Amino acid sequence: MKNEDEPKDKRLKPGDAQKLTMAEVAKYVGVSAMTVSRAFRQDASVSEETRKRIMEAVDALGYVLDLSAGSLSSRRSGFIAALVPSINNSNFSDTARGMTDALQNTGLQLLLGYTDYSAEKEEELIEAMLRRRPEGIILTGGSHTARARRMLAKAGIPVVETWELPEDPINQVVGFSNSEAMALLVRTLASQGYRKFGYIGGTTARDTRGSQRRSGFQKTVEELGLGPGRMISFGVPPITMEQGGQAIVSLLERWPDTEVVLCVSDLSAFGAIMECTRRGMKVPRDIAIAGFGDYEISSICHPRITTINVDCYGIGRQAAARLLDALHAGGSTGDEITLTSYKVVLRESTERAGVPTA
Amino acid sequence: MKNEDEPKDKRLKPGDAQKLTMAEVAKYVGVSAMTVSRAFRQDASVSEETRKRIMEAVDALGYVLDLSAGSLSSRRSGFIAALVPSINNSNFSDTARGMTDALQNTGLQLLLGYTDYSAEKEEELIEAMLRRRPEGIILTGGSHTARARRMLAKAGIPVVETWELPEDPINQVVGFSNSEAMALLVRTLASQGYRKFGYIGGTTARDTRGSQRRSGFQKTVEELGLGPGRMISFGVPPITMEQGGQAIVSLLERWPDTEVVLCVSDLSAFGAIMECTRRGMKVPRDIAIAGFGDYEISSICHPRITTINVDCYGIGRQAAARLLDALHAGGSTGDEITLTSYKVVLRESTERAGVPTA
DNA sequence: CGACAGGATGATATCGATAACAATTTCAGG
DNA sequence: CCTGAAATTGTTATCGATATCATCCTGTCG
């Protein structure tokens, strides 16, 4: 549009206008547009010789395929939509990378959005995404607004929920039980002799994975007869390191004899450890601290942090793979649940004097 | 498509098939499709009453606008493409967030891709993006393949390069001089009395920002008459914390009397500090260490890390804003350079005994 | 009271590719 | 040399919305 109003001195040759279309490439080569279209896909039957000539012309003219036109007539957008709570959290960006990698060479492109841990924002994004007619959609977690669920149902595309095991799955699930993972960590530490457990996590239910970890903690501590856990909450997600530092201070003020503190994430665990160090306390000598998520930092910092390793990348990769399965099967796959692995990683931050971790 | 082959027991009422189109909404309301189309945009002239009826119908039927059809006829895709080296690096994810935020309520959607610090991958991605006919494109850095430049030129859309000041800008630029920022850090530390400077950075030229920081370091150390800097290189990007730990070990083996080490990023600085701590060295007493990027970790860890604060979020936000300007101006804007701010943040990791930082 | 500005709505062509089917060519085997 | 199946290419209609221009309606002002 621009260069029709005012023919500027762009360094483009006359014929170079960007309105280049498949038909023009076809005319240039002396074939029909349909043949050019076929040449762009490997499966279509076009003679090698013709394809070569077409591709040369494409190169010479600088033609770029227009997928928006293509997807209209083929009724395939080539998009997979994915919504994550935050892209700044390396756990989720690992998941996003897993999805991107799994879609490599499938002709599908990832359309990524951030919900900021908000179901309302998620609803908006789902609508925005559906307007692009994605062929499948990947969500984080299982809590969605009613309208979001309605839109997804109507869209008639495969849905994969990740990072949790929703009670009422929409379709497919790729994730693990956050509460059981946290329970495992509690039991592991209890078996090492810890008795007085503290917990640091977010306040709201917005971070559903956080809430699940919290309840897994609480339930297990009680089951083990260790009394009610000592819980400190900080603000809303996203979780920051700083909040961990503030929280450990309140926790120790209130319950100075706490032996071990579990944190909703490694980031808050790290903040807590650094704050302790700053105040002259030694971790784990004076207090043991563990995290969740096995972020890079936890294996590097001093002391190294005990945590739950989650297969973030695998979650993304498998979610995309399940979606691809569903697409190939023409949507006739059952609504399966794919469990992803997690494991306790014991490190320095919870080592007991005389009780080696290895 | 699925439910035409096999009418399954989906809990959808008969009329609920997903092939709902604007024309059907129109028929339902008793208006023309054109009026429905107008109702979806705020500026169009549709009577309030009609719009209300249409929106009710949209709600009742569960219609979702189809942008792929819309963008074909309006010749506006509603996409802005953005390429970043890595999404797992919080500096870049902050930039991505800045872009997303700036596009809020503009009707434009971000199409994000990762180049993995590779110009070849960038070229592929640029082509993939251009097939979606984005209205503008944001790139990281200024080094692109010749074909990438050609494609961008032909596309005739505004381009913004970020995070650097390319020598030969394509169009607009939003960034800062990495070498000058590093030079500033060197001078600041030199003015505090440091004389024996070491540097830790990546090996390859793939991370162009890293190379620029390195050359800024080297040049400034020499200018100050402090001899050639002591440089240690580790592997290819992305930068990991672990590499920082390994690098500081080699550096101190080779030049044990080094007083201060500058790192290409806070992540490697953190790794280096933790490794020192682990080996019984105290930072900054035994050696001072500084980073680059002011990641969250640097203000939390112990000791807190001296670094260069970069306006990552602002880079994204402004890049998107410049693109919007260009789109509103119909592409007639000059090719400006927008400088973003950076500043030295002095913290514990470079404090000299008796020389307070504040 | 008539005419006309301007708001609201409709009809039609079109965006650029691809699906579906038709036509043509090629070539093996009888 | 002929026949028919397979390979290759072409023709036409279409995907679902929007640009554009035409039409209709309302109300106001001279």
PDB file of C-alpha atoms in Angstrom, chain B residues 38-242:
ATOM      1  CA  ARG B  38     -18.231  -4.238  10.926  1.00  0.00           C
ATOM      2  CA  ALA B  39     -19.585  -5.050  14.350  1.00  0.00           C
ATOM      3  CA  PHE B  40     -16.306  -6.724  15.229  1.00  0.00           C
ATOM      4  CA  ARG B  41     -14.337  -3.536  14.848  1.00  0.00           C
ATOM      5  CA  GLN B  42     -14.911  -0.584  17.086  1.00  0.00           C
ATOM      6  CA  ASP B  43     -14.374   2.133  14.522  1.00  0.00           C
ATOM      7  CA  ALA B  44     -16.855   0.905  11.962  1.00  0.00           C
ATOM      8  CA  SER B  45     -20.207   2.548  11.778  1.00  0.00           C
ATOM      9  CA  VAL B  46     -22.796   0.159  13.069  1.00  0.00           C
ATOM     10  CA  SER B  47     -25.706   1.244  15.204  1.00  0.00           C
ATOM     11  CA  GLU B  48     -25.354   0.351  18.841  1.00  0.00           C
ATOM     12  CA  GLU B  49     -28.524  -1.651  18.721  1.00  0.00           C
ATOM     13  CA  THR B  50     -27.432  -3.773  15.787  1.00  0.00           C
ATOM     14  CA  ARG B  51     -24.037  -4.356  17.270  1.00  0.00           C
ATOM     15  CA  LYS B  52     -25.615  -5.528  20.481  1.00  0.00           C
ATOM     16  CA  ARG B  53     -27.860  -7.976  18.675  1.00  0.00           C
ATOM     17  CA  ILE B  54     -24.958  -9.271  16.664  1.00  0.00           C
ATOM     18  CA  MET B  55     -22.772  -9.754  19.700  1.00  0.00           C
ATOM     19  CA  GLU B  56     -25.529 -11.616  21.461  1.00  0.00           C
ATOM     20  CA  ALA B  57     -25.839 -13.914  18.497  1.00  0.00           C
ATOM     21  CA  VAL B  58     -22.088 -14.391  18.409  1.00  0.00           C
ATOM     22  CA  ASP B  59     -22.244 -15.383  22.039  1.00  0.00           C
ATOM     23  CA  ALA B  60     -25.222 -17.649  21.628  1.00  0.00           C
ATOM     24  CA  LEU B  61     -23.788 -19.445  18.625  1.00  0.00           C
ATOM     25  CA  GLY B  62     -20.249 -19.468  19.932  1.00  0.00           C
ATOM     26  CA  TYR B  63     -18.878 -17.898  16.801  1.00  0.00           C
ATOM     27  CA  VAL B  64     -15.171 -17.093  16.743  1.00  0.00           C
ATOM     28  CA  LEU B  65     -13.808 -14.649  14.204  1.00  0.00           C
ATOM     29  CA  ASP B  66     -11.532 -16.138  11.589  1.00  0.00           C
ATOM     30  CA  LEU B  67      -8.538 -13.892  11.212  1.00  0.00           C
ATOM     31  CA  SER B  68      -6.856 -15.943   8.522  1.00  0.00           C
ATOM     32  CA  ALA B  69      -9.718 -15.194   6.206  1.00  0.00           C
ATOM     33  CA  GLY B  70      -9.833 -11.605   7.355  1.00  0.00           C
ATOM     34  CA  SER B  71      -6.177 -10.960   6.841  1.00  0.00           C
ATOM     35  CA  LEU B  72      -6.307 -12.261   3.325  1.00  0.00           C
ATOM     36  CA  SER B  73      -8.871  -9.753   2.204  1.00  0.00           C
ATOM     37  CA  SER B  74      -7.722  -6.854   4.342  1.00  0.00           C
ATOM     38  CA  ARG B  75      -4.114  -7.564   3.449  1.00  0.00           C
ATOM     39  CA  ARG B  76      -3.139  -7.103   7.072  1.00  0.00           C
ATOM     40  CA  SER B  77      -1.972 -10.155   8.929  1.00  0.00           C
ATOM     41  CA  GLY B  78      -2.059  -8.640  12.388  1.00  0.00           C
ATOM     42  CA  PHE B  79       1.290 -10.220  13.146  1.00  0.00           C
ATOM     43  CA  ILE B  80       4.543  -8.748  14.323  1.00  0.00           C
ATOM     44  CA  ALA B  81       7.419 -11.184  14.055  1.00  0.00           C
ATOM     45  CA  ALA B  82      10.201 -11.186  16.622  1.00  0.00           C
ATOM     46  CA  LEU B  83      13.352 -13.251  16.739  1.00  0.00           C
ATOM     47  CA  VAL B  84      15.455 -13.617  19.856  1.00  0.00           C
ATOM     48  CA  PRO B  85      18.549 -15.764  20.354  1.00  0.00           C
ATOM     49  CA  SER B  86      17.105 -17.717  23.240  1.00  0.00           C
ATOM     50  CA  ILE B  87      13.971 -17.556  25.260  1.00  0.00           C
ATOM     51  CA  ASN B  88      15.553 -19.289  28.231  1.00  0.00           C
ATOM     52  CA  ASN B  89      17.703 -16.279  28.892  1.00  0.00           C
ATOM     53  CA  SER B  90      15.805 -13.960  31.141  1.00  0.00           C
ATOM     54  CA  ASN B  91      17.272 -10.869  29.512  1.00  0.00           C
ATOM     55  CA  PHE B  92      15.629 -11.823  26.245  1.00  0.00           C
ATOM     56  CA  SER B  93      12.441 -13.045  27.782  1.00  0.00           C
ATOM     57  CA  ASP B  94      12.165  -9.652  29.449  1.00  0.00           C
ATOM     58  CA  THR B  95      12.548  -8.098  26.031  1.00  0.00           C
ATOM     59  CA  ALA B  96       9.866 -10.385  24.650  1.00  0.00           C
ATOM     60  CA  ARG B  97       7.592  -9.358  27.459  1.00  0.00           C
ATOM     61  CA  GLY B  98       8.228  -5.719  26.679  1.00  0.00           C
ATOM     62  CA  MET B  99       7.169  -6.310  23.108  1.00  0.00           C
ATOM     63  CA  THR B 100       4.059  -8.218  24.106  1.00  0.00           C
ATOM     64  CA  ASP B 101       3.052  -5.479  26.488  1.00  0.00           C
ATOM     65  CA  ALA B 102       3.583  -2.756  23.918  1.00  0.00           C
ATOM     66  CA  LEU B 103       1.368  -4.608  21.452  1.00  0.00           C
ATOM     67  CA  GLN B 104      -1.431  -4.946  23.976  1.00  0.00           C
ATOM     68  CA  ASN B 105      -4.697  -3.576  22.568  1.00  0.00           C
ATOM     69  CA  THR B 106      -3.210  -2.780  19.198  1.00  0.00           C
ATOM     70  CA  GLY B 107      -4.791  -5.778  17.568  1.00  0.00           C
ATOM     71  CA  LEU B 108      -1.325  -7.029  16.744  1.00  0.00           C
ATOM     72  CA  GLN B 109      -0.014 -10.344  17.889  1.00  0.00           C
ATOM     73  CA  LEU B 110       3.578 -11.352  18.473  1.00  0.00           C
ATOM     74  CA  LEU B 111       4.990 -14.260  16.528  1.00  0.00           C
ATOM     75  CA  LEU B 112       8.074 -15.334  18.395  1.00  0.00           C
ATOM     76  CA  GLY B 113      11.017 -17.429  17.278  1.00  0.00           C
ATOM     77  CA  TYR B 114      14.379 -18.501  18.696  1.00  0.00           C
ATOM     78  CA  THR B 115      17.497 -18.367  16.604  1.00  0.00           C
ATOM     79  CA  ASP B 116      19.790 -20.205  19.023  1.00  0.00           C
ATOM     80  CA  TYR B 117      22.403 -17.533  18.319  1.00  0.00           C
ATOM     81  CA  SER B 118      22.738 -18.786  14.764  1.00  0.00           C
ATOM     82  CA  ALA B 119      22.504 -16.592  11.695  1.00  0.00           C
ATOM     83  CA  GLU B 120      21.511 -19.600   9.586  1.00  0.00           C
ATOM     84  CA  LYS B 121      18.684 -20.468  11.911  1.00  0.00           C
ATOM     85  CA  GLU B 122      17.721 -16.809  11.856  1.00  0.00           C
ATOM     86  CA  GLU B 123      17.567 -16.892   8.077  1.00  0.00           C
ATOM     87  CA  GLU B 124      15.268 -19.906   8.135  1.00  0.00           C
ATOM     88  CA  LEU B 125      13.075 -18.279  10.709  1.00  0.00           C
ATOM     89  CA  ILE B 126      12.883 -15.026   8.812  1.00  0.00           C
ATOM     90  CA  GLU B 127      11.605 -16.914   5.812  1.00  0.00           C
ATOM     91  CA  ALA B 128       9.101 -18.842   7.916  1.00  0.00           C
ATOM     92  CA  MET B 129       7.926 -15.616   9.477  1.00  0.00           C
ATOM     93  CA  LEU B 130       7.628 -13.747   6.188  1.00  0.00           C
ATOM     94  CA  ARG B 131       5.344 -16.453   4.907  1.00  0.00           C
ATOM     95  CA  ARG B 132       2.885 -15.266   7.504  1.00  0.00           C
ATOM     96  CA  ARG B 133       3.171 -11.754   6.095  1.00  0.00           C
ATOM     97  CA  PRO B 134       3.996  -9.955   9.337  1.00  0.00           C
ATOM     98  CA  GLU B 135       3.479  -6.217   9.317  1.00  0.00           C
ATOM     99  CA  GLY B 136       6.833  -5.642  10.927  1.00  0.00           C
ATOM    100  CA  ILE B 137       9.757  -7.598  12.272  1.00  0.00           C
ATOM    101  CA  ILE B 138      12.055  -7.244  15.251  1.00  0.00           C
ATOM    102  CA  LEU B 139      15.479  -8.841  15.219  1.00  0.00           C
ATOM    103  CA  THR B 140      18.167  -9.223  17.829  1.00  0.00           C
ATOM    104  CA  GLY B 141      21.510  -7.872  16.764  1.00  0.00           C
ATOM    105  CA  GLY B 142      22.831  -6.725  13.457  1.00  0.00           C
ATOM    106  CA  SER B 143      24.454  -9.724  11.892  1.00  0.00           C
ATOM    107  CA  HIS B 144      22.333 -11.458   9.333  1.00  0.00           C
ATOM    108  CA  THR B 145      23.013 -13.573   6.284  1.00  0.00           C
ATOM    109  CA  ALA B 146      22.952 -11.908   2.893  1.00  0.00           C
ATOM    110  CA  ARG B 147      19.836 -13.804   1.916  1.00  0.00           C
ATOM    111  CA  ALA B 148      18.118 -12.740   5.113  1.00  0.00           C
ATOM    112  CA  ARG B 149      18.858  -9.124   4.264  1.00  0.00           C
ATOM    113  CA  ARG B 150      17.544  -9.598   0.753  1.00  0.00           C
ATOM    114  CA  MET B 151      14.329 -11.164   1.958  1.00  0.00           C
ATOM    115  CA  LEU B 152      13.796  -8.396   4.467  1.00  0.00           C
ATOM    116  CA  ALA B 153      14.403  -5.725   1.870  1.00  0.00           C
ATOM    117  CA  LYS B 154      11.882  -7.281  -0.499  1.00  0.00           C
ATOM    118  CA  ALA B 155       9.308  -7.766   2.195  1.00  0.00           C
ATOM    119  CA  GLY B 156       8.938  -4.031   2.394  1.00  0.00           C
ATOM    120  CA  ILE B 157       8.010  -4.016   6.057  1.00  0.00           C
ATOM    121  CA  PRO B 158       9.625  -2.048   8.871  1.00  0.00           C
ATOM    122  CA  VAL B 159      12.502  -3.809  10.573  1.00  0.00           C
ATOM    123  CA  VAL B 160      13.866  -3.058  14.021  1.00  0.00           C
ATOM    124  CA  GLU B 161      17.224  -4.392  15.145  1.00  0.00           C
ATOM    125  CA  THR B 162      17.735  -4.526  18.894  1.00  0.00           C
ATOM    126  CA  TRP B 163      20.274  -5.026  21.644  1.00  0.00           C
ATOM    127  CA  GLU B 164      23.179  -3.657  19.621  1.00  0.00           C
ATOM    128  CA  LEU B 165      24.134  -0.755  17.400  1.00  0.00           C
ATOM    129  CA  PRO B 166      24.739  -2.422  14.038  1.00  0.00           C
ATOM    130  CA  GLU B 167      27.245  -0.799  11.746  1.00  0.00           C
ATOM    131  CA  ASP B 168      24.954  -1.096   8.777  1.00  0.00           C
ATOM    132  CA  PRO B 169      21.394  -0.880  10.094  1.00  0.00           C
ATOM    133  CA  ILE B 170      18.624  -2.238   7.931  1.00  0.00           C
ATOM    134  CA  ASN B 171      16.063   0.198   9.156  1.00  0.00           C
ATOM    135  CA  GLN B 172      15.423   1.181  12.740  1.00  0.00           C
ATOM    136  CA  VAL B 173      17.553   0.317  15.740  1.00  0.00           C
ATOM    137  CA  VAL B 174      16.732   0.121  19.447  1.00  0.00           C
ATOM    138  CA  GLY B 175      19.762  -0.723  21.512  1.00  0.00           C
ATOM    139  CA  PHE B 176      23.015   0.333  23.062  1.00  0.00           C
ATOM    140  CA  SER B 177      26.714  -0.140  22.542  1.00  0.00           C
ATOM    141  CA  ASN B 178      27.775  -3.299  24.311  1.00  0.00           C
ATOM    142  CA  SER B 179      31.425  -2.402  23.967  1.00  0.00           C
ATOM    143  CA  GLU B 180      30.951   1.035  25.474  1.00  0.00           C
ATOM    144  CA  ALA B 181      28.916  -0.398  28.313  1.00  0.00           C
ATOM    145  CA  MET B 182      31.696  -2.839  29.107  1.00  0.00           C
ATOM    146  CA  ALA B 183      34.247  -0.068  28.746  1.00  0.00           C
ATOM    147  CA  LEU B 184      32.361   1.964  31.298  1.00  0.00           C
ATOM    148  CA  LEU B 185      32.489  -0.905  33.737  1.00  0.00           C
ATOM    149  CA  VAL B 186      36.230  -1.304  33.232  1.00  0.00           C
ATOM    150  CA  ARG B 187      36.848   2.393  33.790  1.00  0.00           C
ATOM    151  CA  THR B 188      34.664   2.466  36.862  1.00  0.00           C
ATOM    152  CA  LEU B 189      36.498  -0.416  38.445  1.00  0.00           C
ATOM    153  CA  ALA B 190      39.873   0.959  37.413  1.00  0.00           C
ATOM    154  CA  SER B 191      38.988   4.199  39.168  1.00  0.00           C
ATOM    155  CA  GLN B 192      38.495   2.181  42.310  1.00  0.00           C
ATOM    156  CA  GLY B 193      42.075   1.056  42.117  1.00  0.00           C
ATOM    157  CA  TYR B 194      41.824  -2.276  40.330  1.00  0.00           C
ATOM    158  CA  ARG B 195      44.757  -2.892  37.996  1.00  0.00           C
ATOM    159  CA  LYS B 196      44.923  -6.559  37.017  1.00  0.00           C
ATOM    160  CA  PHE B 197      41.827  -7.284  34.938  1.00  0.00           C
ATOM    161  CA  GLY B 198      40.627 -10.654  33.770  1.00  0.00           C
ATOM    162  CA  TYR B 199      37.776 -11.436  31.392  1.00  0.00           C
ATOM    163  CA  ILE B 200      35.550 -14.456  30.964  1.00  0.00           C
ATOM    164  CA  GLY B 201      33.476 -14.821  27.839  1.00  0.00           C
ATOM    165  CA  GLY B 202      32.390 -17.126  25.054  1.00  0.00           C
ATOM    166  CA  THR B 203      34.661 -18.345  22.323  1.00  0.00           C
ATOM    167  CA  THR B 204      32.783 -17.774  19.132  1.00  0.00           C
ATOM    168  CA  ALA B 205      31.577 -14.769  17.282  1.00  0.00           C
ATOM    169  CA  ARG B 206      28.065 -16.210  17.213  1.00  0.00           C
ATOM    170  CA  ASP B 207      27.135 -14.212  20.249  1.00  0.00           C
ATOM    171  CA  THR B 208      27.852 -10.855  18.693  1.00  0.00           C
ATOM    172  CA  ARG B 209      26.930  -8.958  21.831  1.00  0.00           C
ATOM    173  CA  GLY B 210      29.425 -11.074  23.723  1.00  0.00           C
ATOM    174  CA  SER B 211      32.147 -10.277  21.206  1.00  0.00           C
ATOM    175  CA  GLN B 212      31.389  -6.597  21.452  1.00  0.00           C
ATOM    176  CA  ARG B 213      31.648  -6.685  25.214  1.00  0.00           C
ATOM    177  CA  ARG B 214      34.930  -8.515  24.952  1.00  0.00           C
ATOM    178  CA  SER B 215      36.416  -5.996  22.564  1.00  0.00           C
ATOM    179  CA  GLY B 216      35.186  -3.128  24.723  1.00  0.00           C
ATOM    180  CA  PHE B 217      36.980  -4.740  27.629  1.00  0.00           C
ATOM    181  CA  GLN B 218      40.209  -5.325  25.790  1.00  0.00           C
ATOM    182  CA  LYS B 219      40.366  -1.923  24.212  1.00  0.00           C
ATOM    183  CA  THR B 220      39.719  -0.117  27.466  1.00  0.00           C
ATOM    184  CA  VAL B 221      42.184  -2.113  29.519  1.00  0.00           C
ATOM    185  CA  GLU B 222      44.842  -1.258  26.981  1.00  0.00           C
ATOM    186  CA  GLU B 223      43.864   2.381  26.808  1.00  0.00           C
ATOM    187  CA  LEU B 224      44.269   2.605  30.538  1.00  0.00           C
ATOM    188  CA  GLY B 225      47.757   1.221  30.251  1.00  0.00           C
ATOM    189  CA  LEU B 226      46.882  -1.909  32.169  1.00  0.00           C
ATOM    190  CA  GLY B 227      48.470  -4.238  29.662  1.00  0.00           C
ATOM    191  CA  PRO B 228      46.600  -6.833  27.671  1.00  0.00           C
ATOM    192  CA  GLY B 229      43.631  -8.186  29.566  1.00  0.00           C
ATOM    193  CA  ARG B 230      43.696 -11.750  30.765  1.00  0.00           C
ATOM    194  CA  MET B 231      41.096 -13.495  28.678  1.00  0.00           C
ATOM    195  CA  ILE B 232      39.585 -16.907  29.172  1.00  0.00           C
ATOM    196  CA  SER B 233      37.078 -18.309  26.746  1.00  0.00           C
ATOM    197  CA  PHE B 234      34.578 -21.047  27.222  1.00  0.00           C
ATOM    198  CA  GLY B 235      32.308 -22.787  24.753  1.00  0.00           C
ATOM    199  CA  VAL B 236      29.500 -21.670  22.566  1.00  0.00           C
ATOM    200  CA  PRO B 237      26.401 -19.793  23.638  1.00  0.00           C
ATOM    201  CA  PRO B 238      24.007 -20.015  25.361  1.00  0.00           C
ATOM    202  CA  ILE B 239      26.008 -19.003  28.365  1.00  0.00           C
ATOM    203  CA  THR B 240      25.645 -21.247  31.377  1.00  0.00           C
ATOM    204  CA  MET B 241      26.503 -20.688  34.990  1.00  0.00           C
ATOM    205  CA  GLU B 242      28.674 -23.757  34.990  1.00  0.00           C
TER     206      GLU B 242
END
